[in-house]
CSV table of C-alpha atoms and ligand atoms in Angstrom, one decimal:
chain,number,residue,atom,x,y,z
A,10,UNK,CA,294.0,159.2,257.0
A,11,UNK,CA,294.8,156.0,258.7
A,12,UNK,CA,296.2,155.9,262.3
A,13,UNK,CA,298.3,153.0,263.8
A,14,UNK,CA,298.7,152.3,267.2
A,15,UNK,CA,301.5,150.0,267.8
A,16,UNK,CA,302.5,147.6,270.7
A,17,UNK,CA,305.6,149.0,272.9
A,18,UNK,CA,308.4,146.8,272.1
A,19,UNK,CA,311.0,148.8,275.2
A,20,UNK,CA,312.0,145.8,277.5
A,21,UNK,CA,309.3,146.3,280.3
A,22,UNK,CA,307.0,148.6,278.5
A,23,UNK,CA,303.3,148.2,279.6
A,24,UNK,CA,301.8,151.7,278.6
A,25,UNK,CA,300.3,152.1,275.5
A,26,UNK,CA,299.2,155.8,273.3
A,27,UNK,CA,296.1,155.5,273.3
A,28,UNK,CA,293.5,153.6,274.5
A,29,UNK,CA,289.8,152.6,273.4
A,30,UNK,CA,288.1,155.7,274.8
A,31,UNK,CA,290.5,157.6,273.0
A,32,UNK,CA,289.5,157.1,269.7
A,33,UNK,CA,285.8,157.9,269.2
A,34,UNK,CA,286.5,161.7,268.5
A,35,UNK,CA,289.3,160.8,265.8
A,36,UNK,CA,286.6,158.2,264.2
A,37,UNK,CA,284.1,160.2,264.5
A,38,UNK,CA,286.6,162.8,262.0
A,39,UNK,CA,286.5,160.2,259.4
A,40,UNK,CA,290.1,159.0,260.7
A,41,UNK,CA,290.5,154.9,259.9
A,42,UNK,CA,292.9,153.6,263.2
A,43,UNK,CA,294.4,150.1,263.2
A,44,UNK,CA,295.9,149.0,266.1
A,45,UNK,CA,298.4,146.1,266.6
A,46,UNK,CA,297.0,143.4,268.2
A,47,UNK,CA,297.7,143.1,271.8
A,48,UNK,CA,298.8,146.8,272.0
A,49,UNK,CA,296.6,147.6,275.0
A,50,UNK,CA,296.8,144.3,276.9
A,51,UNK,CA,299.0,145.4,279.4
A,52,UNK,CA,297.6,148.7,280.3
A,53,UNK,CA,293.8,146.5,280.5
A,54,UNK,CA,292.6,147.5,277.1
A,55,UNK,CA,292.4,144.0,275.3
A,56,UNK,CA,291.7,144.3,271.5
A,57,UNK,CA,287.9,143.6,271.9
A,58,UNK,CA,287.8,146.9,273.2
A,59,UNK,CA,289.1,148.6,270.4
A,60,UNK,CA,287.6,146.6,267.9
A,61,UNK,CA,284.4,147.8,269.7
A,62,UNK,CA,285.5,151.6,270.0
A,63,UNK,CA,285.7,150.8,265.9
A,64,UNK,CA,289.2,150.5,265.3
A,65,UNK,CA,290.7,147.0,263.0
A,66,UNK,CA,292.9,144.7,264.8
A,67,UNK,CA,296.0,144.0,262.8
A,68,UNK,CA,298.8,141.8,263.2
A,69,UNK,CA,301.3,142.0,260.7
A,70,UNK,CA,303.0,145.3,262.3
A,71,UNK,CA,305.4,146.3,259.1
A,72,UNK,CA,302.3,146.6,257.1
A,73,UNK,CA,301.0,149.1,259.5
A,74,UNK,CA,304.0,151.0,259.8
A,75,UNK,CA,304.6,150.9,256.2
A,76,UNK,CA,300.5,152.5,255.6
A,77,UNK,CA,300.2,154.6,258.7
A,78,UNK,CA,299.8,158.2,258.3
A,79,UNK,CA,300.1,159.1,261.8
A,80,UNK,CA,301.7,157.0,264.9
A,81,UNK,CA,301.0,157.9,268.6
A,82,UNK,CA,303.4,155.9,270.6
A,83,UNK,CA,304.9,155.8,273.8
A,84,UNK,CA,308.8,155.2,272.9
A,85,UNK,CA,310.4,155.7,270.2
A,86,UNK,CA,310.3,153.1,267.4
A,87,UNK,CA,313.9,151.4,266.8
A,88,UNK,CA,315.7,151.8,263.6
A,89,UNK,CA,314.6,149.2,261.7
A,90,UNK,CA,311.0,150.7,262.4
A,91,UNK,CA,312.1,153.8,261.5
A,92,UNK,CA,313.4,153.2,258.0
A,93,UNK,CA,310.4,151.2,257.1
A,94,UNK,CA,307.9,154.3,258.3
A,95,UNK,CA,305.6,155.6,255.3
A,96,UNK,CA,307.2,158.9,254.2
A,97,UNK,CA,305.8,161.9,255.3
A,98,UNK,CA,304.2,160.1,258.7
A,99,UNK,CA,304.1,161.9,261.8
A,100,UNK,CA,305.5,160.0,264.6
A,101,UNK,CA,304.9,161.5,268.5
A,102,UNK,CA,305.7,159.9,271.8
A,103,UNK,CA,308.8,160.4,274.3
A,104,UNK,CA,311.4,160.7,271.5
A,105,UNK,CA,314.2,161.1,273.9
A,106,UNK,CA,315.5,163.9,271.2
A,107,UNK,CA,317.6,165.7,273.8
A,108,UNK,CA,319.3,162.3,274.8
A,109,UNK,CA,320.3,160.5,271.8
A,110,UNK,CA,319.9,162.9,269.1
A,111,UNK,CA,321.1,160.6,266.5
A,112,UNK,CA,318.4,157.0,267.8
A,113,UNK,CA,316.1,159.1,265.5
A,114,UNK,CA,318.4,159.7,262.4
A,115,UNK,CA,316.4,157.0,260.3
A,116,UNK,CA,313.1,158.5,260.8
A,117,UNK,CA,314.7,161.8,259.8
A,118,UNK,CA,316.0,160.4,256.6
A,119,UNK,CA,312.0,159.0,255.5
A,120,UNK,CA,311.6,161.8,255.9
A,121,UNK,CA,309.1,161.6,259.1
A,122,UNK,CA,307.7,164.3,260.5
A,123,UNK,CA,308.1,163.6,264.5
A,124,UNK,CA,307.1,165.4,267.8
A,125,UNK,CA,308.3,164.8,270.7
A,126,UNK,CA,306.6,164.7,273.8
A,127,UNK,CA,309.3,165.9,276.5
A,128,UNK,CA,309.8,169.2,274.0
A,129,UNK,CA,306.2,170.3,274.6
A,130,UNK,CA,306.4,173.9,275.5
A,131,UNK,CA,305.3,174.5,279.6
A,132,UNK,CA,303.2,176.9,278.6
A,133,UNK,CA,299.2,177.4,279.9
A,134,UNK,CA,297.8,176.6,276.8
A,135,UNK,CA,299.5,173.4,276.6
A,136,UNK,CA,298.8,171.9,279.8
A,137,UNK,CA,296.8,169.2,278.6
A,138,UNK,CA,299.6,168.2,276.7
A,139,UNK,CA,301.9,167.9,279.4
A,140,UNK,CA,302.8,164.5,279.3
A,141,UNK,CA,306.3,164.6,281.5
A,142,UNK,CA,304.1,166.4,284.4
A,143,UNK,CA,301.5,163.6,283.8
A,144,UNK,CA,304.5,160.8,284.3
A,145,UNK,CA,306.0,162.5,286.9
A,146,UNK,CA,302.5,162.5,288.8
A,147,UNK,CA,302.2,158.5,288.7
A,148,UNK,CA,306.0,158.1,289.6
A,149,UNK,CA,306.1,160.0,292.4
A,150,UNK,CA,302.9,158.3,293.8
A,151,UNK,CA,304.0,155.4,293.3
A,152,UNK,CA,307.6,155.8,294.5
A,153,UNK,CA,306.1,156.3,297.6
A,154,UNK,CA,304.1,153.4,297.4
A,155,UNK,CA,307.2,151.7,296.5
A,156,UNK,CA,309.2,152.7,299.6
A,157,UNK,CA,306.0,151.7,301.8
A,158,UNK,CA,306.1,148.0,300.7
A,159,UNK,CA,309.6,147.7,301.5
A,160,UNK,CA,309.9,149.6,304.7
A,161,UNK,CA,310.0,147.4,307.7
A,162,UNK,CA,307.7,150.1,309.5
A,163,UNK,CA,304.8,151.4,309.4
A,164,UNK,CA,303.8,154.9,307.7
A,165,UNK,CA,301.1,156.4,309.7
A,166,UNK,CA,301.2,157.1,313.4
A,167,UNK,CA,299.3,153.9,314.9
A,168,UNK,CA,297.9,154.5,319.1
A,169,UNK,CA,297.2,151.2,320.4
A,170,UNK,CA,296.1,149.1,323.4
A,171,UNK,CA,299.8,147.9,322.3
A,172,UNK,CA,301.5,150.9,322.6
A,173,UNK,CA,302.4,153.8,320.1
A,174,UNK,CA,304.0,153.5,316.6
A,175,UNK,CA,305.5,156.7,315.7
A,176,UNK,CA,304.9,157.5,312.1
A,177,UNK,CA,307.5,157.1,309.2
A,178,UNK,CA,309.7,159.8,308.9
A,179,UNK,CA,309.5,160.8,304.7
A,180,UNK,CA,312.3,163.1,303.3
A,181,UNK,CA,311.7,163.9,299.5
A,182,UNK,CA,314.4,166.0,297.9
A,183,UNK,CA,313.4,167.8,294.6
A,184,UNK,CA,309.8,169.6,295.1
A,185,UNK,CA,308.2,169.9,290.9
A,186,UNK,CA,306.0,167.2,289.6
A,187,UNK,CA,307.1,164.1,290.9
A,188,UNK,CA,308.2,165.3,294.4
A,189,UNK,CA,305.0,167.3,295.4
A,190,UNK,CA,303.2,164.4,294.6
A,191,UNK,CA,305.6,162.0,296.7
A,192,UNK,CA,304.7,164.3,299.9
A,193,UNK,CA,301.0,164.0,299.0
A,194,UNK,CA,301.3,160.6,298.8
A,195,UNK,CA,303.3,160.0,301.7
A,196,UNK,CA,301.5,162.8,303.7
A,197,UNK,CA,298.4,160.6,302.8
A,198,UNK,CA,299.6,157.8,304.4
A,199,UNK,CA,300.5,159.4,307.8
A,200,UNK,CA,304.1,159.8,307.1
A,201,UNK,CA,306.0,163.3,308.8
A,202,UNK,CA,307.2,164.9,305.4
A,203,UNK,CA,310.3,167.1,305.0
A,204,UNK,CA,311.4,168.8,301.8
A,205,UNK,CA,314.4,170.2,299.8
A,206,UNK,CA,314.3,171.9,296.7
A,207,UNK,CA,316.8,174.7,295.6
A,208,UNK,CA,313.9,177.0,293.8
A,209,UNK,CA,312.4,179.0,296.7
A,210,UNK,CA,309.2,179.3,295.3
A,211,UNK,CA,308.7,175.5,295.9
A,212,UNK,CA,308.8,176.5,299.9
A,213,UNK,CA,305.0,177.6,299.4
A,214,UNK,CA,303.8,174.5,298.2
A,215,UNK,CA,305.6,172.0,300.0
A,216,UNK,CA,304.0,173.7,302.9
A,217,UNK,CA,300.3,173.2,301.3
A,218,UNK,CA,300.9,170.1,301.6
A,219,UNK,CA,301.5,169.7,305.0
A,220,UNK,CA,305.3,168.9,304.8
A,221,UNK,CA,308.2,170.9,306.5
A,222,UNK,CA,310.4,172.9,304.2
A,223,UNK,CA,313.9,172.9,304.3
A,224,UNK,CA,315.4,175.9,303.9
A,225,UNK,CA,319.6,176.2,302.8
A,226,UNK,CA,321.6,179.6,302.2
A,227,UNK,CA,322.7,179.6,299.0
A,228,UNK,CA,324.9,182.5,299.4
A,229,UNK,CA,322.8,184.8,297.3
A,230,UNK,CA,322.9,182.6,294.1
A,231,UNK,CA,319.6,182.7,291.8
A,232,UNK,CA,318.8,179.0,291.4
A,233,UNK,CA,315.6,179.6,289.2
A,234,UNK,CA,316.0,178.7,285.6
A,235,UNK,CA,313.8,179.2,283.0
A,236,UNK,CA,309.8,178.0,282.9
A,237,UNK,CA,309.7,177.2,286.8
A,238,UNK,CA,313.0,174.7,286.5
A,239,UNK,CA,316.0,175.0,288.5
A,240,UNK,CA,319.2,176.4,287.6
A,241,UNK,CA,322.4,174.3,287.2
A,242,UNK,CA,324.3,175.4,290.4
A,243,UNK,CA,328.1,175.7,291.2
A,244,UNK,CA,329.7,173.1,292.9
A,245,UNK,CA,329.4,175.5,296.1
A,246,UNK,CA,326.1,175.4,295.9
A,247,UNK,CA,325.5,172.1,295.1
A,248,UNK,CA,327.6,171.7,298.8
A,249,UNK,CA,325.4,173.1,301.3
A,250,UNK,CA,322.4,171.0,299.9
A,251,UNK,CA,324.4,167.8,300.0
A,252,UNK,CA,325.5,168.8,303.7
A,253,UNK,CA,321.3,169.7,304.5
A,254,UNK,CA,320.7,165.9,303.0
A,255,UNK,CA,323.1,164.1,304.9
A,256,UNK,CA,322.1,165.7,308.0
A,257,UNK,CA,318.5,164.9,307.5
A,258,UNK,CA,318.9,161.4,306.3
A,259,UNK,CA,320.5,160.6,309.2
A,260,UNK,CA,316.5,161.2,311.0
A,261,UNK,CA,314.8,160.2,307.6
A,262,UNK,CA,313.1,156.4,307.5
A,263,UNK,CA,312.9,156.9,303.6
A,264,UNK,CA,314.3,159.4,300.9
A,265,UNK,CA,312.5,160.5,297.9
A,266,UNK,CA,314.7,162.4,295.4
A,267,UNK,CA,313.6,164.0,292.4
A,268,UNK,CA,316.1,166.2,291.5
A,269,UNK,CA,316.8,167.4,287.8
A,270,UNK,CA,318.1,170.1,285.9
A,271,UNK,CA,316.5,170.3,282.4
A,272,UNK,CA,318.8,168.7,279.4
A,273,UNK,CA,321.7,168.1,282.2
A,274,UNK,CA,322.8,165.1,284.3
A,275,UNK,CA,320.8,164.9,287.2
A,276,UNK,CA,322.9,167.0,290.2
A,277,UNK,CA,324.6,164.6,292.4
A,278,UNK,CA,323.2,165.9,295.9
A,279,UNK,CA,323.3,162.4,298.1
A,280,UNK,CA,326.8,161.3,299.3
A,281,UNK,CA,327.6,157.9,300.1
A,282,UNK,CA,328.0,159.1,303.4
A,283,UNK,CA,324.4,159.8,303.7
A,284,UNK,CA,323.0,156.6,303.1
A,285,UNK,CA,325.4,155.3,305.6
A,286,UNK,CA,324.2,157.6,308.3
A,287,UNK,CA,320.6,156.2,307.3
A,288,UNK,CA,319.3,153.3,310.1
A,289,UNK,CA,319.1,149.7,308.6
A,290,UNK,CA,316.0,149.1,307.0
A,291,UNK,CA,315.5,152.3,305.8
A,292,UNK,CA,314.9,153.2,302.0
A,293,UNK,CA,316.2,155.7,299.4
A,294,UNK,CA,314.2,155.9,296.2
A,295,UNK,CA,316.2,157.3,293.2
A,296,UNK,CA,313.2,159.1,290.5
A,297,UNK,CA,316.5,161.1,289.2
A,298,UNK,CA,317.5,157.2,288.0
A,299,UNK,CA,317.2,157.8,284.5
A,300,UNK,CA,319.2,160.5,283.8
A,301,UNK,CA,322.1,158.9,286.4
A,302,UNK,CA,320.3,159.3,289.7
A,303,UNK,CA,321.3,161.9,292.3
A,304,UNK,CA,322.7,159.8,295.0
A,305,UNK,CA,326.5,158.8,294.4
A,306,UNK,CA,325.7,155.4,294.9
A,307,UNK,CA,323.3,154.6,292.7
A,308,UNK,CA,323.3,152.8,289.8
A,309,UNK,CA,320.5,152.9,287.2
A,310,UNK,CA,317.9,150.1,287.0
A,311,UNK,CA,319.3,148.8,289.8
A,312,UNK,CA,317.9,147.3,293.5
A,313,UNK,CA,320.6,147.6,296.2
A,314,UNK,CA,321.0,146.7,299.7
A,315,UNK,CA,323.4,148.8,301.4
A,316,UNK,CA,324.1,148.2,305.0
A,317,UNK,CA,320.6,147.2,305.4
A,318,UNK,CA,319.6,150.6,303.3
A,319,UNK,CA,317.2,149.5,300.0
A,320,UNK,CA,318.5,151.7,297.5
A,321,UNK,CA,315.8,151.9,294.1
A,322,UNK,CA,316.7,153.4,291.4
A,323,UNK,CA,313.9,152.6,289.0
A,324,UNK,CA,314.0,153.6,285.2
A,325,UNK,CA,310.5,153.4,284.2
A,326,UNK,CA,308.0,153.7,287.1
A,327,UNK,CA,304.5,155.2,285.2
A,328,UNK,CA,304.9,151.5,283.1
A,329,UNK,CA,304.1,150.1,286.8
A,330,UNK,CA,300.8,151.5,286.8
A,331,UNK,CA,299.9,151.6,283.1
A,332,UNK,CA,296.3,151.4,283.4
A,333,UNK,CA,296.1,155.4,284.5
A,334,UNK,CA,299.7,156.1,283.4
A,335,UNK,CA,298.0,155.3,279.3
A,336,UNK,CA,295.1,156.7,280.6
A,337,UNK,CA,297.0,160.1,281.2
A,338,UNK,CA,299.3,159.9,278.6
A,339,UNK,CA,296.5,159.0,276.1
A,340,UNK,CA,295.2,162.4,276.9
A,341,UNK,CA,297.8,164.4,276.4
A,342,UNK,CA,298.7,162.7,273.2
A,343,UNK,CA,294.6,163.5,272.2
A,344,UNK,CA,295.2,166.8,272.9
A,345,UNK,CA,297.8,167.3,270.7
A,346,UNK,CA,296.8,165.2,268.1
A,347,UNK,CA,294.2,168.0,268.3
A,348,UNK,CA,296.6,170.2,266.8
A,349,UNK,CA,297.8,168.5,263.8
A,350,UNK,CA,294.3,167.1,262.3
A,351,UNK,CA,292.2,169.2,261.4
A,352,UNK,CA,288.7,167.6,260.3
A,353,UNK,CA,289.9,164.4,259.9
A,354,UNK,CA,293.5,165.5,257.8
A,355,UNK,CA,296.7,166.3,258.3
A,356,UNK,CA,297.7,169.7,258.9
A,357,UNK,CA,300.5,171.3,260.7
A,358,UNK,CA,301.5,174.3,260.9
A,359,UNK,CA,304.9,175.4,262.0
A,360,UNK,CA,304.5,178.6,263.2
A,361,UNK,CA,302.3,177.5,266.4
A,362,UNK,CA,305.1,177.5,269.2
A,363,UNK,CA,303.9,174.6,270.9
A,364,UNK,CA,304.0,172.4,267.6
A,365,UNK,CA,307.3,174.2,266.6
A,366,UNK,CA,309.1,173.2,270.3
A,367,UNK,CA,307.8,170.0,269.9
A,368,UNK,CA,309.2,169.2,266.8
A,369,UNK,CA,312.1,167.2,266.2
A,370,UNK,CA,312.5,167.1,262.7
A,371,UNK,CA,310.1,168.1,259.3
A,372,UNK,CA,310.9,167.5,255.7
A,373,UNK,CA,314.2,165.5,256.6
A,374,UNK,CA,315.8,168.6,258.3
A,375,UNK,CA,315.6,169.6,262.0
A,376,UNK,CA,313.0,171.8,263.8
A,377,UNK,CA,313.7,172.6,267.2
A,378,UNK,CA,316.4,174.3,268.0
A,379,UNK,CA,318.2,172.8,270.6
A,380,UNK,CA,318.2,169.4,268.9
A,381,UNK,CA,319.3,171.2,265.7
A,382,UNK,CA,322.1,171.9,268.0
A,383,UNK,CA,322.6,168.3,269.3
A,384,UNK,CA,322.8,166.8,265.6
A,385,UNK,CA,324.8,169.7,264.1
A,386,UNK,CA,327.4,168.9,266.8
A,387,UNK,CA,327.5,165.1,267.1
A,388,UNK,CA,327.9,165.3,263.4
A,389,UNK,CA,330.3,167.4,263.0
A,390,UNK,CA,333.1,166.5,266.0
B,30,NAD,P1,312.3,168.7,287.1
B,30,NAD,O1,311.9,167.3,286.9
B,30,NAD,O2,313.2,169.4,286.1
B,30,NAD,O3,313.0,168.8,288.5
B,30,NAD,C1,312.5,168.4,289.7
B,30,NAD,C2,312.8,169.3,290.9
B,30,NAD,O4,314.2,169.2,291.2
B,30,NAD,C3,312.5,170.8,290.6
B,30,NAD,O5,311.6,171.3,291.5
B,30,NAD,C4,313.9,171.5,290.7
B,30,NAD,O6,313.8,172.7,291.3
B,30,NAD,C5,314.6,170.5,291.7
B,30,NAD,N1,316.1,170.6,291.7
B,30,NAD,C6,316.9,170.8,290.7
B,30,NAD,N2,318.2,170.8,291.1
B,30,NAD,C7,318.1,170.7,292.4
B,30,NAD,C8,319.1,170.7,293.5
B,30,NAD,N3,320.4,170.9,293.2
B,30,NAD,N4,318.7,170.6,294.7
B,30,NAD,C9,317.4,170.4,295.0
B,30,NAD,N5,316.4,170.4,294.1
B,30,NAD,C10,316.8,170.6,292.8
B,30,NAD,O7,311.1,169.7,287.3
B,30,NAD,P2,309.5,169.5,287.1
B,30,NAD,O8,309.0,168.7,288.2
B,30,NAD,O9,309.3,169.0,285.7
B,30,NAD,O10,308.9,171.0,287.2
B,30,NAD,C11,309.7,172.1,287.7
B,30,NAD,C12,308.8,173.3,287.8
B,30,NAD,O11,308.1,173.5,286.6
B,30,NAD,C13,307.8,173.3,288.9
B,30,NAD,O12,307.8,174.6,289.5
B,30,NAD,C14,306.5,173.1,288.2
B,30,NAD,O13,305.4,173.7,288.9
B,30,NAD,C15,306.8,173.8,286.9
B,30,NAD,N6,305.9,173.3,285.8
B,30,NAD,C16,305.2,174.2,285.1
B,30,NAD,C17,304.3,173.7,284.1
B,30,NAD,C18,303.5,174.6,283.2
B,30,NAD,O14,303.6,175.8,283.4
B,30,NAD,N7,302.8,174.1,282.2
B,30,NAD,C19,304.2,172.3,283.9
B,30,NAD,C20,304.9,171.5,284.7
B,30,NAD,C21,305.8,172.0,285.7
């Protein structure tokens, strides 16, 4: 069975699937990997490294994706990839199956066989395949770190022969992954923290931490979804938390926001209004970027300055740190490579939920349901 690992070709891409310390437990199963040269440069794994951990450096990538059996990755591969994949390969990585169904339709065709990393069941006994809570961990770090470099203050409380610097004032909105690991962060650094989340049972741990949790009446509505995720909420709803942001920003030196609703547009939950009432230097961090942002104002990818306000709205913030953002996502794709290859071969088997919610697509026809969904309609309308 030969394993490829190929370079990231997604404009600003610096992770890679695996890295060298990955692969001594697939070798060591008889598994040949080749890996395209320079694939780990950018995440500090030059191809030295994995020549040493025993893989072959290759540089003409069609040939490997031609002979590859299996193919870790972090994006998807584009089209062109796609129709040149050997048939029958098993492709995993952040598919984005959810979001643009149809970006996969020539890997389909090969037929591939590909998993998808986001579709990984939240289940205990796939934890240490949870790549989106492994992301989420290094973005909400480091959207704090983010918001520290550009803050014209200081985040901790500072008691000098010069006088008293209050500390930074840290509001994250959105209290899962990404946002209880923005008021670690900041809470680290001396920041006062404040949280928002609609799922109640986030109040507990947001407290944990040492942040203050902000409570809003809902009028009785249940806003717990499925799994731990939040419930799409009427526009009601959706009211008294915008009214509980705008009032905060207003004391608020910087704004995490986190905020997402599984397989929906993330809720819109700052008014423009807000970031006015915010003082001149302060900064607003959009994490709910990709999937439109939740503040009004934002607009993806983009840095704004708005009345002195930075507004960030990064798409891709784990490929800022992709020496432990690979390191992480290497793991969880180990872990479910674990799954598939048995003894050094192939073998999957369907009826295992976490490979069947995973899956995309199998012998040319689609696995999960929900994406069965997403192609059935697209195609059909
Ligand atoms: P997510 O990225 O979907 O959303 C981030 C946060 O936004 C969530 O806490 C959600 O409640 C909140 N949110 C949604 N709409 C909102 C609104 N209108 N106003 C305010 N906040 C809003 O979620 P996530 O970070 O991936 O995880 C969510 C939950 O799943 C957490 O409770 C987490 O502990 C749990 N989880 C479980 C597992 C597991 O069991 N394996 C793994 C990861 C996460």
């Amino acid at each position: 069975m030969l394993l490829g690992i190929l370079k990231e070709t997604a404009a600003g891409e610096t992770r890679v699937a695996l890295l060298p310390e990955s692969l001594k437990a697939l070798i060591a199963q008889g598994i040949a990997v080749c890996v395209e040269s320079d694939a780990g440069v950018a995440a500090g794994a030059g191809d030295q490294a994995y020549a040493e951990a025993g893989a072959t450096i290759v540089t003409d990538r069609s040939a490997l994706l031609a002979t590859a059996d299996v193919l870790p990755m972090v994006n998807a591969p584009d089209a062109g990839a796609q129709a040149s994949l050997k048939p029958g390969a098993v492709v995993i990585g952040f598919l984005k199956p959810l979001d643009a169904p149809h970006a996969l339709d020539a890997a389909i065709a090969r037929p591939a066989t590909l998993f998808s990393m986001e579709l990984v069941p939240r289940i205990s006994r796939a934890q240490s395949m949870d790549a989106l809570s492994s992301m989420a961990t290094v973005a909400g770090y480091k959207a704090v770190i983010a918001a520290a470099d550009r803050l014209p203050r200081l985040f901790p409380m500072l008691m000098t022969a010069a006088g008293t610097i209050p500390p930074a004032r840290v509001f994250v909105i959105g209290a899962g992954v990404a946002g209880l690991q923005a008021i670690a962060t900041a809470r680290r650094l001396g920041a006062v923290v404040e949280a928002y989340d609609v799922r109640a049972a986030a109040g507990e741990q947001v407290r944990s931490l040492g942040a203050k949790f902000l409570d809003v009446d809902l009028g009785g509505i249940s806003a717990e979804g499925g799994g731990g995720y939040a419930a799409e909420l009427t526009e009601e709803a959706l009211d008294r938390g915008r009214d509980l942001i705008t009032k905060t920003a207003a004391h608020s030196d910087v704004i995490i926001t986190t905020a997402q609703v599984p397989g929906r547009p993330a809720p819109r939950l700052i008014r423009g209004e807000a970031v006015e009432a915010m003082r001149p230097g302060s900064v607003l961090v959009d994490l709910a970027a990709p999937a439109g942002g939740n503040c009004e104002l934002t607009q993806p990818g983009v840095e704004q300055q708005i009345n002195g306000v930075t507004l960030l709205a990064p798409l891709n913030l784990p490929a800022e740190v992709p020496v432990h953002a690979s390191q992480l996502y290497a793991r969880n794709i180990l872990n479910f490579l674990a799954l598939i290859v048995k003894k050094g071969e192939l073998s999957i088997d369907l009826s295992d939920e976490v490979l069947a919610g995973a899956c995309v697509a199998h012998n040319g026809s689609p696995v999960n349901p929900r994406v069965a969904k997403l192609l059935e309609a697209v195609t059909t309308s």
